[in-house]
């Protein structure tokens, strides 16, 4: 494991094992790069770039959007900063531009930590800890959060990796999502309902090409295997290669985004596959919202498992 000198995205921590290499950054505790035997599978960014389109970022204490940044929790009202002003939303939490620090380091793993201070709009303090590791099985991330405040805190979590199979376009990528419904969104990308997807263009319960379909879609009613794991697969039948993004039972939703709103060379170049513990606007609706009691610890894990056939 190596820690490289500070860049625009902060200190760079590189971890390696069995041909797998990942780089995580000080700014945001972000996953910046992931490769296997030199082939880049993550559509990341340069160390002197600002993470584009939330690439590789941690989304906490809420993922996705909160309508007008307003919510009520346990009888009190709160107002968050509108970090997506064009749509008048608060988006993707409070930790993605903060400086994280390493607390444990080995050649194949690094653990980063960040103390989120109580603030206007979110008056709870949390200690976040993420352990990143690589092995012949792929990339694994274990997240832990402790409520260090004196009252219950609302909590949701996600990550935002963009993935691509080398030499395969988004159109030719075969996608499988183990879901039975999707959330309907308005023009501010906020939920207005849900619908079953069986037999529709959004039904990826069996693997099929993405084609020209535009996805910025929250999938729900997801299925878990007998091991309690849910997984989304991107594959290339021509080569037999695939990338599996897996998540444990605390993740109840998948967000899949084909990067159609990104600009320049990043337009529709890769697919963001985001495991989420709760849907958009969960601070307002309370749907699948986690409540952290004072002093409690919450832990979950997800990862990327590529094949090299």
PDB file of C-alpha atoms in Angstrom:
ATOM      1  CA  UNK A   1       0.000   0.000   0.000  1.00  0.00           C
ATOM      2  CA  UNK A   2       1.348   3.413  -0.848  1.00  0.00           C
ATOM      3  CA  UNK A   3       0.267   6.916   0.047  1.00  0.00           C
ATOM      4  CA  UNK A   4       1.278   9.404  -2.639  1.00  0.00           C
ATOM      5  CA  UNK A   5       1.828  13.129  -2.332  1.00  0.00           C
ATOM      6  CA  UNK A   6      -1.145  15.457  -2.142  1.00  0.00           C
ATOM      7  CA  UNK A   7      -2.883  16.389  -5.385  1.00  0.00           C
ATOM      8  CA  UNK A   8      -6.068  18.284  -6.175  1.00  0.00           C
ATOM      9  CA  UNK A   9      -8.037  15.295  -4.864  1.00  0.00           C
ATOM     10  CA  UNK A  10      -5.732  15.102  -1.842  1.00  0.00           C
ATOM     11  CA  UNK A  11      -3.506  12.283  -0.683  1.00  0.00           C
ATOM     12  CA  UNK A  12      -3.710   9.159  -2.871  1.00  0.00           C
ATOM     13  CA  UNK A  13      -3.728   5.719  -1.261  1.00  0.00           C
ATOM     14  CA  UNK A  14      -2.953   2.845  -3.615  1.00  0.00           C
ATOM     15  CA  UNK A  15      -3.698  -0.770  -2.643  1.00  0.00           C
ATOM     16  CA  UNK A  16      -2.715  -3.852  -4.641  1.00  0.00           C
ATOM     17  CA  UNK A  17      -3.053  -7.654  -4.582  1.00  0.00           C
ATOM     18  CA  UNK A  18      -3.265 -10.479  -7.162  1.00  0.00           C
ATOM     19  CA  UNK A  19      -3.289  -8.070 -10.110  1.00  0.00           C
ATOM     20  CA  UNK A  20      -6.031  -5.901  -8.606  1.00  0.00           C
ATOM     21  CA  UNK A  21      -5.205  -2.259  -7.906  1.00  0.00           C
ATOM     22  CA  UNK A  22      -7.387   0.493  -6.445  1.00  0.00           C
ATOM     23  CA  UNK A  23      -6.750   4.122  -5.550  1.00  0.00           C
ATOM     24  CA  UNK A  24      -8.753   6.029  -2.959  1.00  0.00           C
ATOM     25  CA  UNK A  25      -8.370   9.718  -2.223  1.00  0.00           C
ATOM     26  CA  UNK A  26      -8.259  11.992   0.778  1.00  0.00           C
ATOM     27  CA  UNK A  27     -10.953  14.290  -0.613  1.00  0.00           C
ATOM     28  CA  UNK A  28     -14.249  12.534  -0.048  1.00  0.00           C
ATOM     29  CA  UNK A  29     -12.642   9.186   0.743  1.00  0.00           C
ATOM     30  CA  UNK A  30     -13.357   8.629  -2.954  1.00  0.00           C
ATOM     31  CA  UNK A  31     -12.662   5.524  -5.045  1.00  0.00           C
ATOM     32  CA  UNK A  32     -10.695   7.123  -7.890  1.00  0.00           C
ATOM     33  CA  UNK A  33      -9.399   4.099  -9.832  1.00  0.00           C
ATOM     34  CA  UNK A  34      -9.747   0.323  -9.995  1.00  0.00           C
ATOM     35  CA  UNK A  35      -7.998  -1.968 -12.456  1.00  0.00           C
ATOM     36  CA  UNK A  36      -7.324  -5.673 -12.939  1.00  0.00           C
ATOM     37  CA  UNK A  37      -4.100  -6.740 -14.646  1.00  0.00           C
ATOM     38  CA  UNK A  38      -3.761  -3.198 -15.954  1.00  0.00           C
ATOM     39  CA  UNK A  39      -7.260  -2.999 -17.452  1.00  0.00           C
ATOM     40  CA  UNK A  40      -9.231  -0.068 -16.020  1.00  0.00           C
ATOM     41  CA  UNK A  41     -12.748  -1.084 -14.984  1.00  0.00           C
ATOM     42  CA  UNK A  42     -13.650   2.130 -13.176  1.00  0.00           C
ATOM     43  CA  UNK A  43     -14.375   5.263 -15.180  1.00  0.00           C
ATOM     44  CA  UNK A  44     -12.519   7.350 -12.643  1.00  0.00           C
ATOM     45  CA  UNK A  45     -10.586  10.596 -12.918  1.00  0.00           C
ATOM     46  CA  UNK A  46      -7.108  12.075 -12.658  1.00  0.00           C
ATOM     47  CA  UNK A  47      -5.622  12.862  -9.272  1.00  0.00           C
ATOM     48  CA  UNK A  48      -5.605  16.578 -10.127  1.00  0.00           C
ATOM     49  CA  UNK A  49      -9.229  16.575 -11.262  1.00  0.00           C
ATOM     50  CA  UNK A  50     -12.314  17.370  -9.217  1.00  0.00           C
ATOM     51  CA  UNK A  51     -14.452  14.210  -9.200  1.00  0.00           C
ATOM     52  CA  UNK A  52     -16.833  14.621 -12.193  1.00  0.00           C
ATOM     53  CA  UNK A  53     -20.447  13.543 -11.858  1.00  0.00           C
ATOM     54  CA  UNK A  54     -19.843  12.325  -8.277  1.00  0.00           C
ATOM     55  CA  UNK A  55     -17.508   9.655  -9.695  1.00  0.00           C
ATOM     56  CA  UNK A  56     -16.528   7.153  -6.993  1.00  0.00           C
ATOM     57  CA  UNK A  57     -17.882   9.291  -4.177  1.00  0.00           C
ATOM     58  CA  UNK A  58     -19.443   8.253  -0.870  1.00  0.00           C
ATOM     59  CA  UNK A  59     -22.987   9.569  -0.497  1.00  0.00           C
ATOM     60  CA  UNK A  60     -23.848  10.051   3.173  1.00  0.00           C
ATOM     61  CA  UNK A  61     -25.746  10.752   5.391  1.00  0.00           C
ATOM     62  CA  UNK A  62     -28.202  10.544   2.492  1.00  0.00           C
ATOM     63  CA  UNK A  63     -27.943   9.430  -1.139  1.00  0.00           C
ATOM     64  CA  UNK A  64     -29.614  11.040  -4.116  1.00  0.00           C
ATOM     65  CA  UNK A  65     -31.923  14.031  -3.556  1.00  0.00           C
ATOM     66  CA  UNK A  66     -34.022  15.730  -0.890  1.00  0.00           C
ATOM     67  CA  UNK A  67     -36.823  17.931  -2.217  1.00  0.00           C
ATOM     68  CA  UNK A  68     -36.134  21.613  -1.431  1.00  0.00           C
ATOM     69  CA  UNK A  69     -33.586  20.428   1.168  1.00  0.00           C
ATOM     70  CA  UNK A  70     -36.407  20.409   3.740  1.00  0.00           C
ATOM     71  CA  UNK A  71     -37.393  17.564   6.025  1.00  0.00           C
ATOM     72  CA  UNK A  72     -38.856  16.763   9.418  1.00  0.00           C
ATOM     73  CA  UNK A  73     -37.375  14.296  11.855  1.00  0.00           C
ATOM     74  CA  UNK A  74     -38.831  13.373  15.230  1.00  0.00           C
ATOM     75  CA  UNK A  75     -41.021  16.458  15.380  1.00  0.00           C
ATOM     76  CA  UNK A  76     -38.492  19.069  14.250  1.00  0.00           C
ATOM     77  CA  UNK A  77     -37.984  20.754  10.889  1.00  0.00           C
ATOM     78  CA  UNK A  78     -34.622  21.162   9.176  1.00  0.00           C
ATOM     79  CA  UNK A  79     -33.296  23.001   6.117  1.00  0.00           C
ATOM     80  CA  UNK A  80     -30.247  21.762   4.203  1.00  0.00           C
ATOM     81  CA  UNK A  81     -28.173  23.757   1.732  1.00  0.00           C
ATOM     82  CA  UNK A  82     -29.429  23.414  -1.843  1.00  0.00           C
ATOM     83  CA  UNK A  83     -26.415  21.723  -3.422  1.00  0.00           C
ATOM     84  CA  UNK A  84     -28.309  21.089  -6.664  1.00  0.00           C
ATOM     85  CA  UNK A  85     -29.642  24.646  -7.121  1.00  0.00           C
ATOM     86  CA  UNK A  86     -30.936  24.174 -10.676  1.00  0.00           C
ATOM     87  CA  UNK A  87     -33.432  21.611  -9.357  1.00  0.00           C
ATOM     88  CA  UNK A  88     -33.762  23.183  -5.896  1.00  0.00           C
ATOM     89  CA  UNK A  89     -32.576  19.991  -4.160  1.00  0.00           C
ATOM     90  CA  UNK A  90     -30.041  18.913  -1.583  1.00  0.00           C
ATOM     91  CA  UNK A  91     -28.034  16.144  -3.227  1.00  0.00           C
ATOM     92  CA  UNK A  92     -25.679  13.322  -2.202  1.00  0.00           C
ATOM     93  CA  UNK A  93     -25.005  14.132   1.428  1.00  0.00           C
ATOM     94  CA  UNK A  94     -22.328  16.026   3.313  1.00  0.00           C
ATOM     95  CA  UNK A  95     -19.059  14.062   3.140  1.00  0.00           C
ATOM     96  CA  UNK A  96     -18.057  13.928  -0.527  1.00  0.00           C
ATOM     97  CA  UNK A  97     -15.777  16.999  -0.426  1.00  0.00           C
ATOM     98  CA  UNK A  98     -14.377  16.515   3.080  1.00  0.00           C
ATOM     99  CA  UNK A  99     -10.842  15.416   3.957  1.00  0.00           C
ATOM    100  CA  UNK A 100     -10.635  11.829   5.206  1.00  0.00           C
ATOM    101  CA  UNK A 101      -7.567  10.391   6.938  1.00  0.00           C
ATOM    102  CA  UNK A 102      -6.023   6.924   7.047  1.00  0.00           C
ATOM    103  CA  UNK A 103      -6.200   5.043  10.349  1.00  0.00           C
ATOM    104  CA  UNK A 104      -4.974   1.625   9.134  1.00  0.00           C
ATOM    105  CA  UNK A 105      -2.761   0.747   6.163  1.00  0.00           C
ATOM    106  CA  UNK A 106      -1.432  -2.465   4.593  1.00  0.00           C
ATOM    107  CA  UNK A 107      -0.352  -3.377   1.069  1.00  0.00           C
ATOM    108  CA  UNK A 108      -3.811  -4.605   0.090  1.00  0.00           C
ATOM    109  CA  UNK A 109      -6.102  -2.498   2.300  1.00  0.00           C
ATOM    110  CA  UNK A 110      -6.600   0.970   3.704  1.00  0.00           C
ATOM    111  CA  UNK A 111      -9.110   2.252   6.251  1.00  0.00           C
ATOM    112  CA  UNK A 112     -10.172   5.882   6.067  1.00  0.00           C
ATOM    113  CA  UNK A 113     -12.081   7.825   8.692  1.00  0.00           C
ATOM    114  CA  UNK A 114     -13.977  11.098   8.822  1.00  0.00           C
ATOM    115  CA  UNK A 115     -15.707  12.858  11.706  1.00  0.00           C
ATOM    116  CA  UNK A 116     -18.804  14.616  10.389  1.00  0.00           C
ATOM    117  CA  UNK A 117     -19.525  17.632  12.620  1.00  0.00           C
ATOM    118  CA  UNK A 118     -23.012  18.711  13.634  1.00  0.00           C
ATOM    119  CA  UNK A 119     -24.130  21.573  11.412  1.00  0.00           C
ATOM    120  CA  UNK A 120     -27.083  23.647  10.287  1.00  0.00           C
ATOM    121  CA  UNK A 121     -29.573  21.331   8.605  1.00  0.00           C
ATOM    122  CA  UNK A 122     -28.009  18.185  10.077  1.00  0.00           C
ATOM    123  CA  UNK A 123     -27.260  18.799  13.785  1.00  0.00           C
ATOM    124  CA  UNK A 124     -25.777  15.345  14.512  1.00  0.00           C
ATOM    125  CA  UNK A 125     -22.139  14.309  14.695  1.00  0.00           C
ATOM    126  CA  UNK A 126     -21.080  10.992  13.148  1.00  0.00           C
ATOM    127  CA  UNK A 127     -17.838   9.048  12.826  1.00  0.00           C
ATOM    128  CA  UNK A 128     -17.549   7.368   9.430  1.00  0.00           C
ATOM    129  CA  UNK A 129     -15.014   4.638   8.704  1.00  0.00           C
ATOM    130  CA  UNK A 130     -14.484   2.874   5.366  1.00  0.00           C
ATOM    131  CA  UNK A 131     -12.170  -0.074   4.816  1.00  0.00           C
ATOM    132  CA  UNK A 132     -11.139  -0.659   1.202  1.00  0.00           C
ATOM    133  CA  UNK A 133      -9.386  -3.900   0.251  1.00  0.00           C
ATOM    134  CA  UNK A 134      -8.455  -5.828  -2.897  1.00  0.00           C
ATOM    135  CA  UNK A 135      -7.803  -9.518  -3.465  1.00  0.00           C
ATOM    136  CA  UNK A 136      -8.202 -12.154  -6.160  1.00  0.00           C
ATOM    137  CA  UNK A 137     -11.953 -11.894  -5.438  1.00  0.00           C
ATOM    138  CA  UNK A 138     -12.068  -8.214  -6.415  1.00  0.00           C
ATOM    139  CA  UNK A 139     -12.645  -4.982  -4.521  1.00  0.00           C
ATOM    140  CA  UNK A 140     -14.416  -4.970  -1.160  1.00  0.00           C
ATOM    141  CA  UNK A 141     -15.613  -1.963   0.848  1.00  0.00           C
ATOM    142  CA  UNK A 142     -16.824  -2.169   4.439  1.00  0.00           C
ATOM    143  CA  UNK A 143     -18.548   0.892   5.869  1.00  0.00           C
ATOM    144  CA  UNK A 144     -19.094   1.707   9.512  1.00  0.00           C
ATOM    145  CA  UNK A 145     -20.772   4.713  11.102  1.00  0.00           C
ATOM    146  CA  UNK A 146     -21.101   5.623  14.778  1.00  0.00           C
ATOM    147  CA  UNK A 147     -23.574   8.203  16.038  1.00  0.00           C
ATOM    148  CA  UNK A 148     -21.401  10.316  18.338  1.00  0.00           C
ATOM    149  CA  UNK A 149     -24.199  12.766  19.147  1.00  0.00           C
ATOM    150  CA  UNK A 150     -26.721  12.634  21.978  1.00  0.00           C
ATOM    151  CA  UNK A 151     -29.921  12.078  19.995  1.00  0.00           C
ATOM    152  CA  UNK A 152     -31.247   9.890  17.195  1.00  0.00           C
ATOM    153  CA  UNK A 153     -29.899  10.713  13.733  1.00  0.00           C
ATOM    154  CA  UNK A 154     -31.417   9.992  10.289  1.00  0.00           C
ATOM    155  CA  UNK A 155     -29.102   8.039   7.997  1.00  0.00           C
ATOM    156  CA  UNK A 156     -28.853   6.742   4.438  1.00  0.00           C
ATOM    157  CA  UNK A 157     -25.869   5.548   2.415  1.00  0.00           C
ATOM    158  CA  UNK A 158     -24.685   4.918  -1.133  1.00  0.00           C
ATOM    159  CA  UNK A 159     -21.601   4.984  -3.333  1.00  0.00           C
ATOM    160  CA  UNK A 160     -21.255   6.211  -6.928  1.00  0.00           C
ATOM    161  CA  UNK A 161     -18.833   4.144  -9.055  1.00  0.00           C
ATOM    162  CA  UNK A 162     -18.924   4.429 -12.852  1.00  0.00           C
ATOM    163  CA  UNK A 163     -17.988   1.129 -14.504  1.00  0.00           C
ATOM    164  CA  UNK A 164     -17.119   0.064 -18.021  1.00  0.00           C
ATOM    165  CA  UNK A 165     -15.936  -3.050 -19.776  1.00  0.00           C
ATOM    166  CA  UNK A 166     -12.834  -2.202 -21.842  1.00  0.00           C
ATOM    167  CA  UNK A 167     -13.759  -1.666 -25.477  1.00  0.00           C
ATOM    168  CA  UNK A 168     -17.515  -2.077 -24.918  1.00  0.00           C
ATOM    169  CA  UNK A 169     -19.933   0.807 -25.435  1.00  0.00           C
ATOM    170  CA  UNK A 170     -22.832   1.527 -23.092  1.00  0.00           C
ATOM    171  CA  UNK A 171     -25.202   0.485 -25.908  1.00  0.00           C
ATOM    172  CA  UNK A 172     -23.558  -2.940 -26.243  1.00  0.00           C
ATOM    173  CA  UNK A 173     -23.237  -3.536 -22.515  1.00  0.00           C
ATOM    174  CA  UNK A 174     -25.552  -6.280 -21.261  1.00  0.00           C
ATOM    175  CA  UNK A 175     -27.192  -5.331 -17.966  1.00  0.00           C
ATOM    176  CA  UNK A 176     -28.895  -7.451 -15.324  1.00  0.00           C
ATOM    177  CA  UNK A 177     -30.666  -5.867 -12.340  1.00  0.00           C
ATOM    178  CA  UNK A 178     -32.499  -8.126  -9.836  1.00  0.00           C
ATOM    179  CA  UNK A 179     -35.485  -5.806  -9.390  1.00  0.00           C
ATOM    180  CA  UNK A 180     -39.256  -5.918  -9.813  1.00  0.00           C
ATOM    181  CA  UNK A 181     -40.122  -2.212  -9.695  1.00  0.00           C
ATOM    182  CA  UNK A 182     -38.746   1.225 -10.408  1.00  0.00           C
ATOM    183  CA  UNK A 183     -39.409   4.590  -8.849  1.00  0.00           C
ATOM    184  CA  UNK A 184     -41.135   7.139 -11.076  1.00  0.00           C
ATOM    185  CA  UNK A 185     -39.493  10.573 -11.006  1.00  0.00           C
ATOM    186  CA  UNK A 186     -40.540  14.090 -11.924  1.00  0.00           C
ATOM    187  CA  UNK A 187     -38.444  16.602 -13.869  1.00  0.00           C
ATOM    188  CA  UNK A 188     -36.471  17.338 -10.678  1.00  0.00           C
ATOM    189  CA  UNK A 189     -35.586  13.625 -10.460  1.00  0.00           C
ATOM    190  CA  UNK A 190     -37.645  13.281  -7.273  1.00  0.00           C
ATOM    191  CA  UNK A 191     -39.954  10.323  -6.603  1.00  0.00           C
ATOM    192  CA  UNK A 192     -43.634  10.612  -7.421  1.00  0.00           C
ATOM    193  CA  UNK A 193     -44.585   6.937  -7.294  1.00  0.00           C
ATOM    194  CA  UNK A 194     -43.479   3.448  -8.248  1.00  0.00           C
ATOM    195  CA  UNK A 195     -44.432   0.919 -10.888  1.00  0.00           C
ATOM    196  CA  UNK A 196     -43.794  -2.720 -11.693  1.00  0.00           C
ATOM    197  CA  UNK A 197     -41.319  -3.280 -14.515  1.00  0.00           C
ATOM    198  CA  UNK A 198     -42.065  -6.824 -15.700  1.00  0.00           C
ATOM    199  CA  UNK A 199     -42.246  -6.850 -19.487  1.00  0.00           C
ATOM    200  CA  UNK A 200     -41.307  -3.175 -19.878  1.00  0.00           C
ATOM    201  CA  UNK A 201     -38.181  -1.562 -21.326  1.00  0.00           C
ATOM    202  CA  UNK A 202     -36.872  -1.214 -17.759  1.00  0.00           C
ATOM    203  CA  UNK A 203     -37.066  -4.943 -17.038  1.00  0.00           C
ATOM    204  CA  UNK A 204     -33.498  -6.187 -16.681  1.00  0.00           C
ATOM    205  CA  UNK A 205     -34.341  -9.169 -14.493  1.00  0.00           C
ATOM    206  CA  UNK A 206     -32.829 -11.223 -17.323  1.00  0.00           C
ATOM    207  CA  UNK A 207     -29.611  -9.992 -18.970  1.00  0.00           C
ATOM    208  CA  UNK A 208     -30.086  -7.825 -22.075  1.00  0.00           C
ATOM    209  CA  UNK A 209     -28.399  -4.998 -23.972  1.00  0.00           C
ATOM    210  CA  UNK A 210     -28.899  -1.472 -22.715  1.00  0.00           C
ATOM    211  CA  UNK A 211     -29.154  -0.260 -26.307  1.00  0.00           C
ATOM    212  CA  UNK A 212     -30.313   3.354 -26.612  1.00  0.00           C
ATOM    213  CA  UNK A 213     -32.271   3.330 -23.339  1.00  0.00           C
ATOM    214  CA  UNK A 214     -31.550   6.318 -21.076  1.00  0.00           C
ATOM    215  CA  UNK A 215     -31.254   5.292 -17.434  1.00  0.00           C
ATOM    216  CA  UNK A 216     -31.112   7.433 -14.332  1.00  0.00           C
ATOM    217  CA  UNK A 217     -33.345   5.000 -12.559  1.00  0.00           C
ATOM    218  CA  UNK A 218     -33.965   3.798  -9.024  1.00  0.00           C
ATOM    219  CA  UNK A 219     -34.811   0.091  -8.989  1.00  0.00           C
ATOM    220  CA  UNK A 220     -36.680  -1.336  -5.987  1.00  0.00           C
ATOM    221  CA  UNK A 221     -38.208  -4.590  -4.787  1.00  0.00           C
ATOM    222  CA  UNK A 222     -34.803  -6.109  -5.366  1.00  0.00           C
ATOM    223  CA  UNK A 223     -33.971  -9.774  -4.975  1.00  0.00           C
ATOM    224  CA  UNK A 224     -31.311 -11.266  -2.742  1.00  0.00           C
ATOM    225  CA  UNK A 225     -29.570 -14.609  -3.120  1.00  0.00           C
ATOM    226  CA  UNK A 226     -29.530 -17.327  -0.443  1.00  0.00           C
ATOM    227  CA  UNK A 227     -26.343 -15.713   0.890  1.00  0.00           C
ATOM    228  CA  UNK A 228     -28.230 -12.447   1.513  1.00  0.00           C
ATOM    229  CA  UNK A 229     -26.397 -10.668  -1.296  1.00  0.00           C
ATOM    230  CA  UNK A 230     -27.906  -8.689  -4.176  1.00  0.00           C
ATOM    231  CA  UNK A 231     -25.920  -8.024  -7.352  1.00  0.00           C
ATOM    232  CA  UNK A 232     -26.038  -6.068 -10.607  1.00  0.00           C
ATOM    233  CA  UNK A 233     -24.046  -7.419 -13.561  1.00  0.00           C
ATOM    234  CA  UNK A 234     -22.552  -5.656 -16.571  1.00  0.00           C
ATOM    235  CA  UNK A 235     -21.340  -8.102 -19.210  1.00  0.00           C
ATOM    236  CA  UNK A 236     -19.959  -8.492 -22.725  1.00  0.00           C
ATOM    237  CA  UNK A 237     -21.162 -11.751 -24.295  1.00  0.00           C
ATOM    238  CA  UNK A 238     -18.613 -11.431 -27.111  1.00  0.00           C
ATOM    239  CA  UNK A 239     -15.663 -11.751 -24.752  1.00  0.00           C
ATOM    240  CA  UNK A 240     -17.308 -13.493 -21.790  1.00  0.00           C
ATOM    241  CA  UNK A 241     -16.148 -10.732 -19.460  1.00  0.00           C
ATOM    242  CA  UNK A 242     -18.355  -9.236 -16.791  1.00  0.00           C
ATOM    243  CA  UNK A 243     -18.352  -6.924 -13.804  1.00  0.00           C
ATOM    244  CA  UNK A 244     -20.536  -7.764 -10.825  1.00  0.00           C
ATOM    245  CA  UNK A 245     -21.400  -5.073  -8.279  1.00  0.00           C
ATOM    246  CA  UNK A 246     -22.665  -6.792  -5.121  1.00  0.00           C
ATOM    247  CA  UNK A 247     -24.123  -5.464  -1.879  1.00  0.00           C
ATOM    248  CA  UNK A 248     -25.336  -6.906   1.388  1.00  0.00           C
ATOM    249  CA  UNK A 249     -28.891  -6.975   2.725  1.00  0.00           C
ATOM    250  CA  UNK A 250     -28.864  -3.419   4.059  1.00  0.00           C
ATOM    251  CA  UNK A 251     -28.945  -2.078   0.516  1.00  0.00           C
ATOM    252  CA  UNK A 252     -32.585  -2.085  -0.624  1.00  0.00           C
ATOM    253  CA  UNK A 253     -32.287  -0.218  -3.934  1.00  0.00           C
ATOM    254  CA  UNK A 254     -30.096   0.020  -7.029  1.00  0.00           C
ATOM    255  CA  UNK A 255     -29.578   3.259  -8.939  1.00  0.00           C
ATOM    256  CA  UNK A 256     -28.381   2.761 -12.519  1.00  0.00           C
ATOM    257  CA  UNK A 257     -27.224   5.809 -14.516  1.00  0.00           C
ATOM    258  CA  UNK A 258     -26.029   5.757 -18.133  1.00  0.00           C
ATOM    259  CA  UNK A 259     -24.298   9.148 -17.812  1.00  0.00           C
ATOM    260  CA  UNK A 260     -26.433  10.889 -20.425  1.00  0.00           C
ATOM    261  CA  UNK A 261     -26.313  14.216 -18.577  1.00  0.00           C
ATOM    262  CA  UNK A 262     -22.519  14.292 -18.353  1.00  0.00           C
ATOM    263  CA  UNK A 263     -20.603  16.406 -20.832  1.00  0.00           C
ATOM    264  CA  UNK A 264     -17.752  15.928 -23.276  1.00  0.00           C
ATOM    265  CA  UNK A 265     -15.985  12.586 -23.421  1.00  0.00           C
ATOM    266  CA  UNK A 266     -17.802  11.353 -20.308  1.00  0.00           C
ATOM    267  CA  UNK A 267     -21.189  11.488 -22.064  1.00  0.00           C
ATOM    268  CA  UNK A 268     -22.635   7.952 -22.066  1.00  0.00           C
ATOM    269  CA  UNK A 269     -19.147   6.451 -21.684  1.00  0.00           C
ATOM    270  CA  UNK A 270     -19.851   4.287 -18.643  1.00  0.00           C
ATOM    271  CA  UNK A 271     -22.595   3.071 -16.331  1.00  0.00           C
ATOM    272  CA  UNK A 272     -22.903   4.167 -12.715  1.00  0.00           C
ATOM    273  CA  UNK A 273     -24.139   1.277 -10.555  1.00  0.00           C
ATOM    274  CA  UNK A 274     -25.063   2.557  -7.098  1.00  0.00           C
ATOM    275  CA  UNK A 275     -26.282   0.356  -4.225  1.00  0.00           C
ATOM    276  CA  UNK A 276     -28.497   2.503  -1.969  1.00  0.00           C
ATOM    277  CA  UNK A 277     -29.878   1.801   1.490  1.00  0.00           C
ATOM    278  CA  UNK A 278     -32.872   4.062   0.869  1.00  0.00           C
ATOM    279  CA  UNK A 279     -34.608   5.695  -2.096  1.00  0.00           C
ATOM    280  CA  UNK A 280     -34.439   9.369  -3.106  1.00  0.00           C
ATOM    281  CA  UNK A 281     -36.102  11.839  -0.718  1.00  0.00           C
ATOM    282  CA  UNK A 282     -36.023   9.350   2.182  1.00  0.00           C
ATOM    283  CA  UNK A 283     -35.409  12.116   4.733  1.00  0.00           C
ATOM    284  CA  UNK A 284     -38.836  13.492   3.820  1.00  0.00           C
ATOM    285  CA  UNK A 285     -40.740  10.252   3.299  1.00  0.00           C
ATOM    286  CA  UNK A 286     -39.026   8.116   5.931  1.00  0.00           C
ATOM    287  CA  UNK A 287     -39.003   5.187   3.502  1.00  0.00           C
ATOM    288  CA  UNK A 288     -36.289   2.703   4.509  1.00  0.00           C
ATOM    289  CA  UNK A 289     -34.583   5.463   6.468  1.00  0.00           C
ATOM    290  CA  UNK A 290     -32.104   4.210   9.078  1.00  0.00           C
ATOM    291  CA  UNK A 291     -32.346   5.807  12.544  1.00  0.00           C
ATOM    292  CA  UNK A 292     -29.040   5.772  14.409  1.00  0.00           C
ATOM    293  CA  UNK A 293     -29.455   5.886  18.172  1.00  0.00           C
ATOM    294  CA  UNK A 294     -26.806   7.695  20.257  1.00  0.00           C
ATOM    295  CA  UNK A 295     -23.613   5.656  20.482  1.00  0.00           C
ATOM    296  CA  UNK A 296     -24.868   2.978  18.087  1.00  0.00           C
ATOM    297  CA  UNK A 297     -22.767   1.480  15.283  1.00  0.00           C
ATOM    298  CA  UNK A 298     -24.113   0.608  11.823  1.00  0.00           C
ATOM    299  CA  UNK A 299     -22.093  -1.468   9.346  1.00  0.00           C
ATOM    300  CA  UNK A 300     -22.533  -2.707   5.811  1.00  0.00           C
ATOM    301  CA  UNK A 301     -20.467  -3.887   2.836  1.00  0.00           C
ATOM    302  CA  UNK A 302     -20.445  -3.914  -0.953  1.00  0.00           C
ATOM    303  CA  UNK A 303     -17.911  -4.660  -3.649  1.00  0.00           C
ATOM    304  CA  UNK A 304     -16.908  -5.177  -7.278  1.00  0.00           C
ATOM    305  CA  UNK A 305     -16.152  -8.649  -8.601  1.00  0.00           C
ATOM    306  CA  UNK A 306     -14.840  -8.721 -12.184  1.00  0.00           C
ATOM    307  CA  UNK A 307     -14.237 -11.743 -14.362  1.00  0.00           C
ATOM    308  CA  UNK A 308     -11.279 -11.856 -16.698  1.00  0.00           C
ATOM    309  CA  UNK A 309     -12.478 -14.580 -19.078  1.00  0.00           C
TER     310      UNK A 309
END
